[in-house]
PDB file of C-alpha atoms in Angstrom:
ATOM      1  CA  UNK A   6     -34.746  47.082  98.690  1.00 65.00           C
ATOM      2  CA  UNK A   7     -31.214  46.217  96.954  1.00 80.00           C
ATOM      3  CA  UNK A   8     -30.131  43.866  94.912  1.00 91.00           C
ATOM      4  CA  UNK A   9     -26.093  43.870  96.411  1.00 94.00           C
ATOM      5  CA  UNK A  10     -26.883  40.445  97.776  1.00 98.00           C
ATOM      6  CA  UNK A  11     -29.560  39.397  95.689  1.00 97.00           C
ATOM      7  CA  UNK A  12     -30.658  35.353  95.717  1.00 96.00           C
ATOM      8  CA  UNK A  13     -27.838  34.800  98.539  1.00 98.00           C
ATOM      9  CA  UNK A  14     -28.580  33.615 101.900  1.00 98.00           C
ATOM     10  CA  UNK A  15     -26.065  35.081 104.991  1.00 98.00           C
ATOM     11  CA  UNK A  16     -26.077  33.847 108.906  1.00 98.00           C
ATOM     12  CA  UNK A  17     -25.349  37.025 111.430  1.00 98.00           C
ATOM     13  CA  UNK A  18     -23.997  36.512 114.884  1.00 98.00           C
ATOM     14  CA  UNK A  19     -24.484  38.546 117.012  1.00 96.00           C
ATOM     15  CA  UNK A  20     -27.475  39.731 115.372  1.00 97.00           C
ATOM     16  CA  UNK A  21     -29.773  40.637 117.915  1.00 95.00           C
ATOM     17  CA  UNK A  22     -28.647  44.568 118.744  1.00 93.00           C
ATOM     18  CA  UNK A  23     -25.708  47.193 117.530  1.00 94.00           C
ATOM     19  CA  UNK A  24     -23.419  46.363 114.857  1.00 95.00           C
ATOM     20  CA  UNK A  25     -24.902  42.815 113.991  1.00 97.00           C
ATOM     21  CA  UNK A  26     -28.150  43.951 113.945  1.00 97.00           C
ATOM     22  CA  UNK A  27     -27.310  46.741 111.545  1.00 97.00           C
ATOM     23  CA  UNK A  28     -25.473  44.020 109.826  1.00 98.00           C
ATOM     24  CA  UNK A  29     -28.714  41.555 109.399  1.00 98.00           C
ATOM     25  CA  UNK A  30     -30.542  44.632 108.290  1.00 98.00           C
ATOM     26  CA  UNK A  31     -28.377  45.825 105.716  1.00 98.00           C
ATOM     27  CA  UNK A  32     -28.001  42.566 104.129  1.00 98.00           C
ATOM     28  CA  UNK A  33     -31.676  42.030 104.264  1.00 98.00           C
ATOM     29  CA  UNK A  34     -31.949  45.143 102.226  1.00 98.00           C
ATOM     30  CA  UNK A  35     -29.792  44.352  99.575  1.00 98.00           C
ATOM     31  CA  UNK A  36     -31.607  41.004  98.499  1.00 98.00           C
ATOM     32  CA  UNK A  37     -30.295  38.824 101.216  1.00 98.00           C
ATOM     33  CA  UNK A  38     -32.395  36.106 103.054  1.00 98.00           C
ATOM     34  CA  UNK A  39     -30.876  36.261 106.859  1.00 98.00           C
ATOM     35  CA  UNK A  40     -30.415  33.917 109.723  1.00 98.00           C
ATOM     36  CA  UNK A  41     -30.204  36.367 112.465  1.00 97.00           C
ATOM     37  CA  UNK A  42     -28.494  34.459 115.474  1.00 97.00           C
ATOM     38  CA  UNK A  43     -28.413  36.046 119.250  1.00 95.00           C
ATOM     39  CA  UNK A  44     -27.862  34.233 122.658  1.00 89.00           C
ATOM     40  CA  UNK A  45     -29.396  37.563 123.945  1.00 72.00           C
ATOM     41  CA  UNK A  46     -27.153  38.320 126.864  1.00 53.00           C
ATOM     42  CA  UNK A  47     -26.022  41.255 128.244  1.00 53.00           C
ATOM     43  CA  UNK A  48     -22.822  42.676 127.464  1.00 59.00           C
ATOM     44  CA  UNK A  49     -20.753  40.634 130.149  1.00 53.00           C
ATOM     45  CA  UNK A  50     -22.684  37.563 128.720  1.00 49.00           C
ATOM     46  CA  UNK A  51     -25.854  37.135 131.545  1.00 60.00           C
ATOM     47  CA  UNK A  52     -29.195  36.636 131.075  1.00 55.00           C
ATOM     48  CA  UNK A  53     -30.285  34.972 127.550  1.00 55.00           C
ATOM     49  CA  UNK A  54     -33.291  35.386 126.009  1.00 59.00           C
ATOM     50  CA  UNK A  55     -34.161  35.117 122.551  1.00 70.00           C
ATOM     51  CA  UNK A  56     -36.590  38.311 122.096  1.00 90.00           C
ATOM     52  CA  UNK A  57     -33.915  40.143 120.253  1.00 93.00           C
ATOM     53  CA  UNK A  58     -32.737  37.754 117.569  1.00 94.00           C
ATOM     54  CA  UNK A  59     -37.045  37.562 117.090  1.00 94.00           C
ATOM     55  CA  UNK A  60     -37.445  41.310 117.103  1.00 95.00           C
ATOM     56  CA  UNK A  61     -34.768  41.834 114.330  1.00 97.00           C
ATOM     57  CA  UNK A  62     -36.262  39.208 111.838  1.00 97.00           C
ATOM     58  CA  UNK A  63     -40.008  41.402 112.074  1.00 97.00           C
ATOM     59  CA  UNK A  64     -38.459  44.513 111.419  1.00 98.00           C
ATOM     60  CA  UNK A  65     -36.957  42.695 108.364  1.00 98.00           C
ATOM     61  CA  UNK A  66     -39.900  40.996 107.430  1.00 98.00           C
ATOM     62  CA  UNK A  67     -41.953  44.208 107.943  1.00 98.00           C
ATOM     63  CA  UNK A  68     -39.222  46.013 105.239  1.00 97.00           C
ATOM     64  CA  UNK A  69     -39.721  43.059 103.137  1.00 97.00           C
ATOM     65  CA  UNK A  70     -37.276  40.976 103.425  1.00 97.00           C
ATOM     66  CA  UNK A  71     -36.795  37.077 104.625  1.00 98.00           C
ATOM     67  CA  UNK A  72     -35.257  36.227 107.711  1.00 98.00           C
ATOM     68  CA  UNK A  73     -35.288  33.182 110.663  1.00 97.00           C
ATOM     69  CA  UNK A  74     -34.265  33.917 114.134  1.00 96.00           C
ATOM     70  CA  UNK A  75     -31.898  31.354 116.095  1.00 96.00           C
ATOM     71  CA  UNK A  76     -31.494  31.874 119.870  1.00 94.00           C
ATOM     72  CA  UNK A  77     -28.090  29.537 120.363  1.00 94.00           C
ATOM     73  CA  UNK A  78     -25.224  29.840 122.009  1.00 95.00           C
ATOM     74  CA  UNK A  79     -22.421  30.124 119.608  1.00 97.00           C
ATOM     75  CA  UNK A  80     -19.501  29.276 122.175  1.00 97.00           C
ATOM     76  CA  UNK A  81     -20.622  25.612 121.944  1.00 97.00           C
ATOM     77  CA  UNK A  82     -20.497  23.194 118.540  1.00 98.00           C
ATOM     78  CA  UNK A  83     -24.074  22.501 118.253  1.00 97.00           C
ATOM     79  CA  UNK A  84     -24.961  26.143 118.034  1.00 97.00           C
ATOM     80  CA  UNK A  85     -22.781  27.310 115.593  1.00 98.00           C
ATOM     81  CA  UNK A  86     -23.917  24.184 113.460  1.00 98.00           C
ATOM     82  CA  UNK A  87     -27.253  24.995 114.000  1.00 97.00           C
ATOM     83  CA  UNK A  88     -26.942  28.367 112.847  1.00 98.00           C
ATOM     84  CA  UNK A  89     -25.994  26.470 109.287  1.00 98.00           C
ATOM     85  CA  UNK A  90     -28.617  23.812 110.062  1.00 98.00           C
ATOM     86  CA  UNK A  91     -31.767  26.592 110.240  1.00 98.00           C
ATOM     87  CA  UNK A  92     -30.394  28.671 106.774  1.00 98.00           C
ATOM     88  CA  UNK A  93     -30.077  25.297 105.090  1.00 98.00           C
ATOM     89  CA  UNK A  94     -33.482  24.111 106.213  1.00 98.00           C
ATOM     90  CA  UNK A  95     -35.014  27.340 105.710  1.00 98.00           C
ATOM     91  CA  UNK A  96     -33.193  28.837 102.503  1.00 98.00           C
ATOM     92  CA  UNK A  97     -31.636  25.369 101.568  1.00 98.00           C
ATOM     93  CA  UNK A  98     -28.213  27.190 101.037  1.00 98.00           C
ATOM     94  CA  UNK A  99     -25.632  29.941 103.095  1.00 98.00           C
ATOM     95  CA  UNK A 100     -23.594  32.115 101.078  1.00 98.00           C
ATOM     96  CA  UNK A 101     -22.085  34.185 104.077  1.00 98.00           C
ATOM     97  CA  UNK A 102     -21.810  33.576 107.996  1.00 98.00           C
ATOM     98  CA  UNK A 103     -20.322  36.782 110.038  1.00 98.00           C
ATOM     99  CA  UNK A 104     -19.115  36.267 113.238  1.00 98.00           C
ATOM    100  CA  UNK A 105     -20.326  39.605 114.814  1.00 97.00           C
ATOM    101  CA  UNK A 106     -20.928  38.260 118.511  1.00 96.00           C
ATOM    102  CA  UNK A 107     -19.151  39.203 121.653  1.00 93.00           C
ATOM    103  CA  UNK A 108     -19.143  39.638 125.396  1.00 93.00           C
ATOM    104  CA  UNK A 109     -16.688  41.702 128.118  1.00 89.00           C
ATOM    105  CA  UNK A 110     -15.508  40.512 130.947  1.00 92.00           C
ATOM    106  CA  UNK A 111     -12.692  43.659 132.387  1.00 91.00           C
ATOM    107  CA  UNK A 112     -10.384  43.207 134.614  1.00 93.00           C
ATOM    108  CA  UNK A 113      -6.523  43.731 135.147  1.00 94.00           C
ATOM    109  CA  UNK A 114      -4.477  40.644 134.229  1.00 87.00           C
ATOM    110  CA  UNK A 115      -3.071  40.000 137.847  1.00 93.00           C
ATOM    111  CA  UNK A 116      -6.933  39.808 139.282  1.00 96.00           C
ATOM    112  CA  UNK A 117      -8.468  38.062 136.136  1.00 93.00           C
ATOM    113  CA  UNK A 118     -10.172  34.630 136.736  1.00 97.00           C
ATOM    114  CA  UNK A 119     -11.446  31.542 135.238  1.00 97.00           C
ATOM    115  CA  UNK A 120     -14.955  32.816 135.000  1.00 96.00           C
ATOM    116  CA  UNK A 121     -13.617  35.805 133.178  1.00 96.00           C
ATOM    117  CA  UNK A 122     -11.614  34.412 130.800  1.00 93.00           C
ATOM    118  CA  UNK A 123     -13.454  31.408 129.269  1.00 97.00           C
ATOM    119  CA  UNK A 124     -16.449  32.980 128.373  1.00 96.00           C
ATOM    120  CA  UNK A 125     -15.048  35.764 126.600  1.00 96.00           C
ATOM    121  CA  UNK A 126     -12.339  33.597 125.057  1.00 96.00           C
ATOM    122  CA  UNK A 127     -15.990  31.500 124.344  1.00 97.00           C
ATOM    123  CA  UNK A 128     -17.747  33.944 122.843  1.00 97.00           C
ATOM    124  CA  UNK A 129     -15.616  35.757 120.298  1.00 97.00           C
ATOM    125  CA  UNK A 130     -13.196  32.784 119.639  1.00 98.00           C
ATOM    126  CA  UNK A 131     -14.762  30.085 119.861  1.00 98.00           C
ATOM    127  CA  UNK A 132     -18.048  31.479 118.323  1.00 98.00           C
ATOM    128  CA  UNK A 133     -16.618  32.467 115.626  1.00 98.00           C
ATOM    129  CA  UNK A 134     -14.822  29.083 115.319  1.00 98.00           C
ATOM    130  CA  UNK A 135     -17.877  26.869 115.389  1.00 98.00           C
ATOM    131  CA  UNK A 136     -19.879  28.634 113.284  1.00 98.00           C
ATOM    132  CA  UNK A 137     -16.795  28.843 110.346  1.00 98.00           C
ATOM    133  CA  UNK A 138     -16.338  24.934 110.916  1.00 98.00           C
ATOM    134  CA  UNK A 139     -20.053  24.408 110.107  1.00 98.00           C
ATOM    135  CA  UNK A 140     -19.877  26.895 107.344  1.00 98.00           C
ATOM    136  CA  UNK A 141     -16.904  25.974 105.255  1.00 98.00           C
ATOM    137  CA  UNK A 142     -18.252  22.447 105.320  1.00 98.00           C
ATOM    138  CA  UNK A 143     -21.216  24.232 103.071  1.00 98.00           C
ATOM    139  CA  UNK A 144     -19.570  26.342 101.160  1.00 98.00           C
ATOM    140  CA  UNK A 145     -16.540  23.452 100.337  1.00 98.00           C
ATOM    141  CA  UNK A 146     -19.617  21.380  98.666  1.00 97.00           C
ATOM    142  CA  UNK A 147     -20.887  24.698  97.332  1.00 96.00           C
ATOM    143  CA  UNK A 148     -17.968  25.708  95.504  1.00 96.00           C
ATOM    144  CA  UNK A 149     -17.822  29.223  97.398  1.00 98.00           C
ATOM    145  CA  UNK A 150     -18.894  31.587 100.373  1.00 98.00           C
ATOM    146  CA  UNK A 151     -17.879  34.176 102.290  1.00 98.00           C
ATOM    147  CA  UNK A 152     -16.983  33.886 106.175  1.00 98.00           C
ATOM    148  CA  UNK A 153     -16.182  37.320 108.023  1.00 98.00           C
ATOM    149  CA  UNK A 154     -14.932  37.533 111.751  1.00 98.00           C
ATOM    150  CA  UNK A 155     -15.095  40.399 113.767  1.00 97.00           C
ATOM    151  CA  UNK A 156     -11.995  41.745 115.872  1.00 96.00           C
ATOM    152  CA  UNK A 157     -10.734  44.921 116.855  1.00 91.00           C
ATOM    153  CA  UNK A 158      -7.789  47.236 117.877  1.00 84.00           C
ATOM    154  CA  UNK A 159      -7.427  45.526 120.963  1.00 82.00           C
ATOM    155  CA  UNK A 160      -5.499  42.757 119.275  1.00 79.00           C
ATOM    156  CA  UNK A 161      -2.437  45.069 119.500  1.00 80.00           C
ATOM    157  CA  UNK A 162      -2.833  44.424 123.173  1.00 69.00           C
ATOM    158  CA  UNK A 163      -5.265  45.915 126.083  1.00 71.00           C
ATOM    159  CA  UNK A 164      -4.717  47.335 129.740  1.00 73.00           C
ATOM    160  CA  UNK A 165      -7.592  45.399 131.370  1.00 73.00           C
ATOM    161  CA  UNK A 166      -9.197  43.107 128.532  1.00 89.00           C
ATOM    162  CA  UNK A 167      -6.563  40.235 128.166  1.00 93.00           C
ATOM    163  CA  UNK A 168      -8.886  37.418 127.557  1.00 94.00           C
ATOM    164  CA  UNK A 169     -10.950  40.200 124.638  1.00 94.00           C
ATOM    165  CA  UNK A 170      -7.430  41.269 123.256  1.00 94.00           C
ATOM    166  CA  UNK A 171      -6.261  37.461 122.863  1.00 95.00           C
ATOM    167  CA  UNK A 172      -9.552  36.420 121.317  1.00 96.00           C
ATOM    168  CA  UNK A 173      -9.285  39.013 118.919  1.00 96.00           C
ATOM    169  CA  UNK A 174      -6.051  38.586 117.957  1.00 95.00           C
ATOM    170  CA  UNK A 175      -7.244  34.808 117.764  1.00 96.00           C
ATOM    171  CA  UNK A 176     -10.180  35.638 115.215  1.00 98.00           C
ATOM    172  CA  UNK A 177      -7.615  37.655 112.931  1.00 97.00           C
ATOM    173  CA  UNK A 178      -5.417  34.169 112.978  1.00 97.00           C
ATOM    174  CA  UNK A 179      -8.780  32.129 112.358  1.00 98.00           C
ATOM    175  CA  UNK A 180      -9.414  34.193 109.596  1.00 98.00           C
ATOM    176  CA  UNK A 181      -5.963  34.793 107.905  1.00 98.00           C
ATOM    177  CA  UNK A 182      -6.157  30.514 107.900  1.00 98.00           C
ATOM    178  CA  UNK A 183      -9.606  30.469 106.308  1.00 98.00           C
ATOM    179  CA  UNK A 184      -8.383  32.299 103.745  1.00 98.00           C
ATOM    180  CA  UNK A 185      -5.250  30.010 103.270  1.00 98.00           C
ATOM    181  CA  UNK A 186      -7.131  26.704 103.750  1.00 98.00           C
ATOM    182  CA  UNK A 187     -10.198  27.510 101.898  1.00 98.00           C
ATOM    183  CA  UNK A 188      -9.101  29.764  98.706  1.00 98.00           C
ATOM    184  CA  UNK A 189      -8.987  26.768  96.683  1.00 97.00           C
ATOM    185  CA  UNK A 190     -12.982  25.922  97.323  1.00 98.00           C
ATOM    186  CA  UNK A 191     -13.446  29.232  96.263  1.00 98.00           C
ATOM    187  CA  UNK A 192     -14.581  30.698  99.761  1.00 98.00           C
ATOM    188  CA  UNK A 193     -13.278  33.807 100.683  1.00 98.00           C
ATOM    189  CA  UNK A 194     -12.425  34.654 104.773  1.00 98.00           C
ATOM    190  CA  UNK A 195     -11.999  38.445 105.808  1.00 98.00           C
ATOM    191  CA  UNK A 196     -11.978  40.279 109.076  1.00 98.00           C
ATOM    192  CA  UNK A 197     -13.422  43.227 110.232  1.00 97.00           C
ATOM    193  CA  UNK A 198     -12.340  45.816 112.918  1.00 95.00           C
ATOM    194  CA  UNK A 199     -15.005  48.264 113.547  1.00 94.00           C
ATOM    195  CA  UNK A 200     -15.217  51.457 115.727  1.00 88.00           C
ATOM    196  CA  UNK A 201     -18.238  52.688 116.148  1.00 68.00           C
ATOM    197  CA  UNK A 202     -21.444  53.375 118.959  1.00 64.00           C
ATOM    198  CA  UNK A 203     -22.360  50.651 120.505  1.00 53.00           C
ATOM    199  CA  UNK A 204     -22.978  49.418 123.996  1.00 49.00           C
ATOM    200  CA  UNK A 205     -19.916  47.835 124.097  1.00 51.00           C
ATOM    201  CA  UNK A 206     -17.509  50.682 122.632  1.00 45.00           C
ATOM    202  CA  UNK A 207     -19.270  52.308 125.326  1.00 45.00           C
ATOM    203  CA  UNK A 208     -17.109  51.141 127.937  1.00 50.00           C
ATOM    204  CA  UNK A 209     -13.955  51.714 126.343  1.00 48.00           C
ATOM    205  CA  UNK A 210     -11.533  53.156 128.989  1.00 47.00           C
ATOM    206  CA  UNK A 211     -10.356  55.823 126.850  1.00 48.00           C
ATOM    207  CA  UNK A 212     -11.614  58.606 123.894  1.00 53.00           C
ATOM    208  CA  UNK A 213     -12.285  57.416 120.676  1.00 53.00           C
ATOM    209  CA  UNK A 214     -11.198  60.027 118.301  1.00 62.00           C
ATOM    210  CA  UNK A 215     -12.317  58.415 114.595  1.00 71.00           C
ATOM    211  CA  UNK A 216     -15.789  56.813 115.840  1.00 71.00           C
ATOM    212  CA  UNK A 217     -19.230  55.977 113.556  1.00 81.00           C
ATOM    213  CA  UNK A 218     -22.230  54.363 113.599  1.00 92.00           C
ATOM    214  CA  UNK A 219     -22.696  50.416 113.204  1.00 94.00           C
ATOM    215  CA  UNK A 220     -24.753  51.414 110.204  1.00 94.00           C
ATOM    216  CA  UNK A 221     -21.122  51.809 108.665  1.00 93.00           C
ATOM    217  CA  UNK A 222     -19.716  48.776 109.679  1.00 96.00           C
ATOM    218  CA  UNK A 223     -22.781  47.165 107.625  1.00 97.00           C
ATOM    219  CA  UNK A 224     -22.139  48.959 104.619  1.00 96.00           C
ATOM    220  CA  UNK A 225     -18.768  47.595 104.210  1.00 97.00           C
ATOM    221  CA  UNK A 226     -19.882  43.494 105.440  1.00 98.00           C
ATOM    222  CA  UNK A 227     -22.533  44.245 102.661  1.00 98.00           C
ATOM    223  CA  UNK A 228     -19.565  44.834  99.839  1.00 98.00           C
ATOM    224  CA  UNK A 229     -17.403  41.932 101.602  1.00 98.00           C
ATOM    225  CA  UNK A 230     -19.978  39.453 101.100  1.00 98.00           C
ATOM    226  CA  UNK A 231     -20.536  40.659  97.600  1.00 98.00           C
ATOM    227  CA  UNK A 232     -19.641  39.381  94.308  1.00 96.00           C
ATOM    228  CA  UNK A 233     -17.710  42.282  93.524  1.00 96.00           C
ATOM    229  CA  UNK A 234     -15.634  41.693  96.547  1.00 97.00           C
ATOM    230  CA  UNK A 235     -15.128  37.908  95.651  1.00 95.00           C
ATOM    231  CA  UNK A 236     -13.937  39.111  91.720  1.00 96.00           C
ATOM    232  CA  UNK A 237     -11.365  41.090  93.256  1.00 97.00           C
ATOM    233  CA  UNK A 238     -10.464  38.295  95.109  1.00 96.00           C
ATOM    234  CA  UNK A 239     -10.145  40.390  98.500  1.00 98.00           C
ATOM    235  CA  UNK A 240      -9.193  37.545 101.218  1.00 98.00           C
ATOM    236  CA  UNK A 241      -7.267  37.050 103.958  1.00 98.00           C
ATOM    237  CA  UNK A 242      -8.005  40.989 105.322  1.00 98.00           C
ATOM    238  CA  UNK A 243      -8.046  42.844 108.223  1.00 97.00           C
ATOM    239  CA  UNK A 244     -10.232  46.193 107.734  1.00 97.00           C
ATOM    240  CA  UNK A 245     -11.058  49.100 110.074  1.00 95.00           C
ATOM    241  CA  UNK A 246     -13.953  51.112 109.540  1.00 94.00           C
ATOM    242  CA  UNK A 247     -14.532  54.362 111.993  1.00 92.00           C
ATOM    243  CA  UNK A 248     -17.155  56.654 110.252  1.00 89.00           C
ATOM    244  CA  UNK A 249     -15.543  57.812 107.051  1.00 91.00           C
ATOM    245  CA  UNK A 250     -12.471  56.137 106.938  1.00 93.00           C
ATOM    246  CA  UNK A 251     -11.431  52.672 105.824  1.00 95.00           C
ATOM    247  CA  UNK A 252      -7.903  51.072 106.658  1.00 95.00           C
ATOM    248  CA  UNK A 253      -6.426  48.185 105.970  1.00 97.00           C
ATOM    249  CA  UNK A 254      -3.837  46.730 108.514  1.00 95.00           C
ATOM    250  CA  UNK A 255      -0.474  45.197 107.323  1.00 95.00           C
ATOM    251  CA  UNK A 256       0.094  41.392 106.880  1.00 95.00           C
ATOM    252  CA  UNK A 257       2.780  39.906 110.267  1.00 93.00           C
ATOM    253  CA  UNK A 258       6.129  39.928 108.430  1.00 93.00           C
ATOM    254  CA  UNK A 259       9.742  40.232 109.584  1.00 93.00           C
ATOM    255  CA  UNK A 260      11.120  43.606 110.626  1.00 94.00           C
ATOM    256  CA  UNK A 261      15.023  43.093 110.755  1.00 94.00           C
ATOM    257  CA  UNK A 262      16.996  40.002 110.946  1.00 93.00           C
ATOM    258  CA  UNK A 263      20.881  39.592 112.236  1.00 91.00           C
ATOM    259  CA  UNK A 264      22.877  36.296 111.831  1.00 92.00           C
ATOM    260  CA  UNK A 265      26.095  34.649 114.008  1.00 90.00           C
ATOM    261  CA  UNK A 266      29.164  33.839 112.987  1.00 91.00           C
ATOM    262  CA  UNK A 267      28.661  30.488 115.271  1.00 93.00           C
ATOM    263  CA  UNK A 268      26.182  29.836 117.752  1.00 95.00           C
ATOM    264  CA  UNK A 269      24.471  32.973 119.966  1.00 95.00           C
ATOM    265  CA  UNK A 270      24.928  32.837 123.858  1.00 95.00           C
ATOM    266  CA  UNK A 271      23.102  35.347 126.039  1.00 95.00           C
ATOM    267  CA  UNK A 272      26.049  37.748 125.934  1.00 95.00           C
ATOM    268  CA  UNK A 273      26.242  38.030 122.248  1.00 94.00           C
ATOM    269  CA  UNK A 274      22.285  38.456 122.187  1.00 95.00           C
ATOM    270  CA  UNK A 275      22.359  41.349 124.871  1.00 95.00           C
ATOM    271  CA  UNK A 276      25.960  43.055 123.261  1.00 93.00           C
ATOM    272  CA  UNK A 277      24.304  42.763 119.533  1.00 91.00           C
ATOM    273  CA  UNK A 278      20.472  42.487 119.688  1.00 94.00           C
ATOM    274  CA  UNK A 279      19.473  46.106 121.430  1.00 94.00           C
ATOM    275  CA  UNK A 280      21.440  48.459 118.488  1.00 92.00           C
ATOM    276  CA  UNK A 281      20.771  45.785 115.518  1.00 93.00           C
ATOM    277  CA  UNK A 282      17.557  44.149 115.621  1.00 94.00           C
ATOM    278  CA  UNK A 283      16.590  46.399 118.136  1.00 95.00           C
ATOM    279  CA  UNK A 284      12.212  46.459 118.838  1.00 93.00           C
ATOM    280  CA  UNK A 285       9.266  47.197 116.766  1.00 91.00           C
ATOM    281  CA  UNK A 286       7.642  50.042 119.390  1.00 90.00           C
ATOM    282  CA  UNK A 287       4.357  49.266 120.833  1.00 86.00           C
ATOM    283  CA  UNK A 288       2.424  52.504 119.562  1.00 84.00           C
ATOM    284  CA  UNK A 289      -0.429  51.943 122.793  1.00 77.00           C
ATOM    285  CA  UNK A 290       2.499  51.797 125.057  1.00 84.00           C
ATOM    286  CA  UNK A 291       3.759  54.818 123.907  1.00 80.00           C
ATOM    287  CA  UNK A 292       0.285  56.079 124.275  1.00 75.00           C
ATOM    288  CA  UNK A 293       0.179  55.132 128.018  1.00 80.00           C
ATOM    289  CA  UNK A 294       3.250  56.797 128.351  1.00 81.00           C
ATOM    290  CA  UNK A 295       2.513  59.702 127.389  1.00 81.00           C
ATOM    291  CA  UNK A 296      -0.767  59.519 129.732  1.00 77.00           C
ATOM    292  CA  UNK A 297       1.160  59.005 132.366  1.00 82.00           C
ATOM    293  CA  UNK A 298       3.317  62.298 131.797  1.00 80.00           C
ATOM    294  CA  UNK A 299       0.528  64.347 131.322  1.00 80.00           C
ATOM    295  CA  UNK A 300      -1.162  63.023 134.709  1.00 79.00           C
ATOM    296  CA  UNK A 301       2.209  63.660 136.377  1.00 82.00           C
ATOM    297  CA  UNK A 302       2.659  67.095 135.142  1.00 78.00           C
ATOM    298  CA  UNK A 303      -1.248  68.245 135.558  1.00 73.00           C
ATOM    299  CA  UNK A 304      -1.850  68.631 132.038  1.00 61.00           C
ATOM    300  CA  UNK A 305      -4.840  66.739 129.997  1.00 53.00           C
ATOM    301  CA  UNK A 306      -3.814  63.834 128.178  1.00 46.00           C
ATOM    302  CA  UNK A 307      -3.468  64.480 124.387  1.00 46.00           C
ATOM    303  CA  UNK A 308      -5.579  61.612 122.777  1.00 39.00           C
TER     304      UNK A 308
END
C-alpha cells in the first residue's frame, strides 16, 4: 500500500462498480480509510441492492486496507448525511467526499418526462448536493477537506440527455461555489470530467476518440484529495482525464461586449448585435453538422 492519503478518511459515491469503485480502491491503497457508498441500481437507476457497496469494502479489506459500506440513496438528505454520519462513527473524521454517482435516463427533449428527469436531476445533482452539505459542515469545524463532484462533457449540451447535461452543468456550478464559499475554512472543491470504460460511457451515442480506463480517473481523485494538491491550492477546477491526457477547462467569462449611445430597441440589437458581439460557436453543433453532411452525401462521419 501507499501512503498518498495516509491517516485521512474519504466517502466515495458511487462506489459500488466502474469509476467509483476504482476510486474507493485507489484511495484505499494510498493510506486512506473509505466509506464506500452505493444505492446499487442499475444504470437507469432500478433495482437497489447493497451487495456492491459490500463487495468493494472486502476486496479492500482483503488488500489491507479499512473501509465501511453504506447502501443509501444519495438523492435524498438523510443519505448523503449518513454517508458523513458512518465515516465519523467509524473513522471519527472525513477528509474527502467524491460525488462519483449517477444514473441515465435518454430521451429526446420533446418526449422527456417527469419520471425521467427527476431522478437523474436526483442522482447527480442532488447527490452530490447532500452529501457536500453534510460534508462542509465537517470539514468547516475541521479546518479543511476536500469535496470533488463528478460531471462531464455533456455540460456543453446533449442531443438526448437534457436532464444528465443540466445536472452536470449543475455539479460544475455546485462546485465552482464550494470553492468560493468554503476557501476560507480551508476546504478545497474541484470537479472532475472523466472519459473512460464504463457501463455508462457505454451508451454514448457517438465514438469516443481519447477514452481510458476508470483506473485513470482514480489516479488523478487520489492527487486531488492530496496534500500536495491542497499546497498548491488547486480549487475551483474543472479537469478531464481520457487515458493519457489531462485538460483543464476555462473559467465562464465574457467574450465581447458592445455599449449604446441611449437605450437598445430590438432594431438596434438585430442591425448591431450579429457583426459586433456576434456568437461564441457551439463546437458539438458544429459537430452535428458536419454529421449530418456526411450522412447526406454517403460518406462516414469524421469523428
Amino acid at each position: 500500500m501507499g501512503n498518498f492519503l495516509a491517516g485521512r478518511t474519504v466517502a466515495v459515491t458511487g462506489a459500488g462498480r466502474g469509476i467509483g469503485r476504482a476510486v474507493a480502491l485507489a484511495c484505499a491503497a494510498e493510506g486512506a480509510k473509505v466509506v464506500v457508498n452505493d444505492h446499487g441500481v442499475s444504470v437507469d437507476g432500478a433495482e437497489p441492492a447493497s451487495e456492491v457497496a459490500e463487495a468493494v469494502v472486502k476486496e479492500i479489506e482483503v488488500a489491507g486496507g479499512e473501509a465501511v459500506a453504506v447502501a443509501d440513496d444519495i438523492s435524498t438528505m438523510e443519505g448523503g448525511q449518513r454517508v458523513v454520519d458512518t465515516a465519523l462513527a467509524r473513522f471519527g473524521r472525513l477528509d474527502g467526499a467524491v460525488c462519483v454517482a449517477g444514473i441515465l435516463r435518454e430521451r429526446m427533449l420533446f418526449n422527456m418526462t417527469e419520471d425521467e428527469w427527476d431522478p437523474v436531476v436526483a442522482t447527480h445533482l442532488k447527490g452530490t448536493f447532500t452529501v457536500f452539505r453534510a460534508a462542509s459542515a465537517v470539514m468547516r469545524e475541521q479546518g479543511g477537506g476536500t469535496l470533488i463532484g463528478f460531471t462531464s462533457g455533456n455540460h456543453q449540451g446533449s442531443v438526448a440527455q437534457a436532464n444528465y447535461s443540466a445536472a452536470k452543468g449543475g455539479v460544475i456550478s455546485l462546485v465552482r461555489s464550494a470553492a468560493l464559499g468554503l476557501h476560507k475554512y480551508g476546504v478545497t472543491a474541484n470537479a472532475v470530467a472523466p472519459v473512460a470504460r464504463t457501463r455508462m460511457s457505454a451508451g454514448v451515442p457517438m465514438e469516443l476518440k481519447e477514452i481510458g480506463e476508470p483506473e485513470d480517473v482514480a489516479a488523478l481523485v487520489v492527487y486531488l484529495l492530496s496534500e500536495r494538491a491542497r499546497t498548491e491550492n488547486i480549487t475551483g477546477q474543472v479537469y478531464t482525464i481520457a487515458g493519457p491526457k489531462i485538460a483543464v477547462w476555462a473559467q465562464p467569462r465574457e467574450l465581447r461586449a458592445a455599449y449604446a449611445d441611449g437605450a437598445w430597441t430590438p432594431e438596434r440589437i438585430a442591425d448591431f448585435l450579429p457583426g459586433t458581439v456576434g456568437t461564441d460557436p457551439m463546437p458539438m453543433l458544429a459537430h452535428l453538422g458536419a454529421m449530418a453532411k456526411a450522412a447526406a452525401s454517403g460518406d462516414r462521419p469524421n469523428r
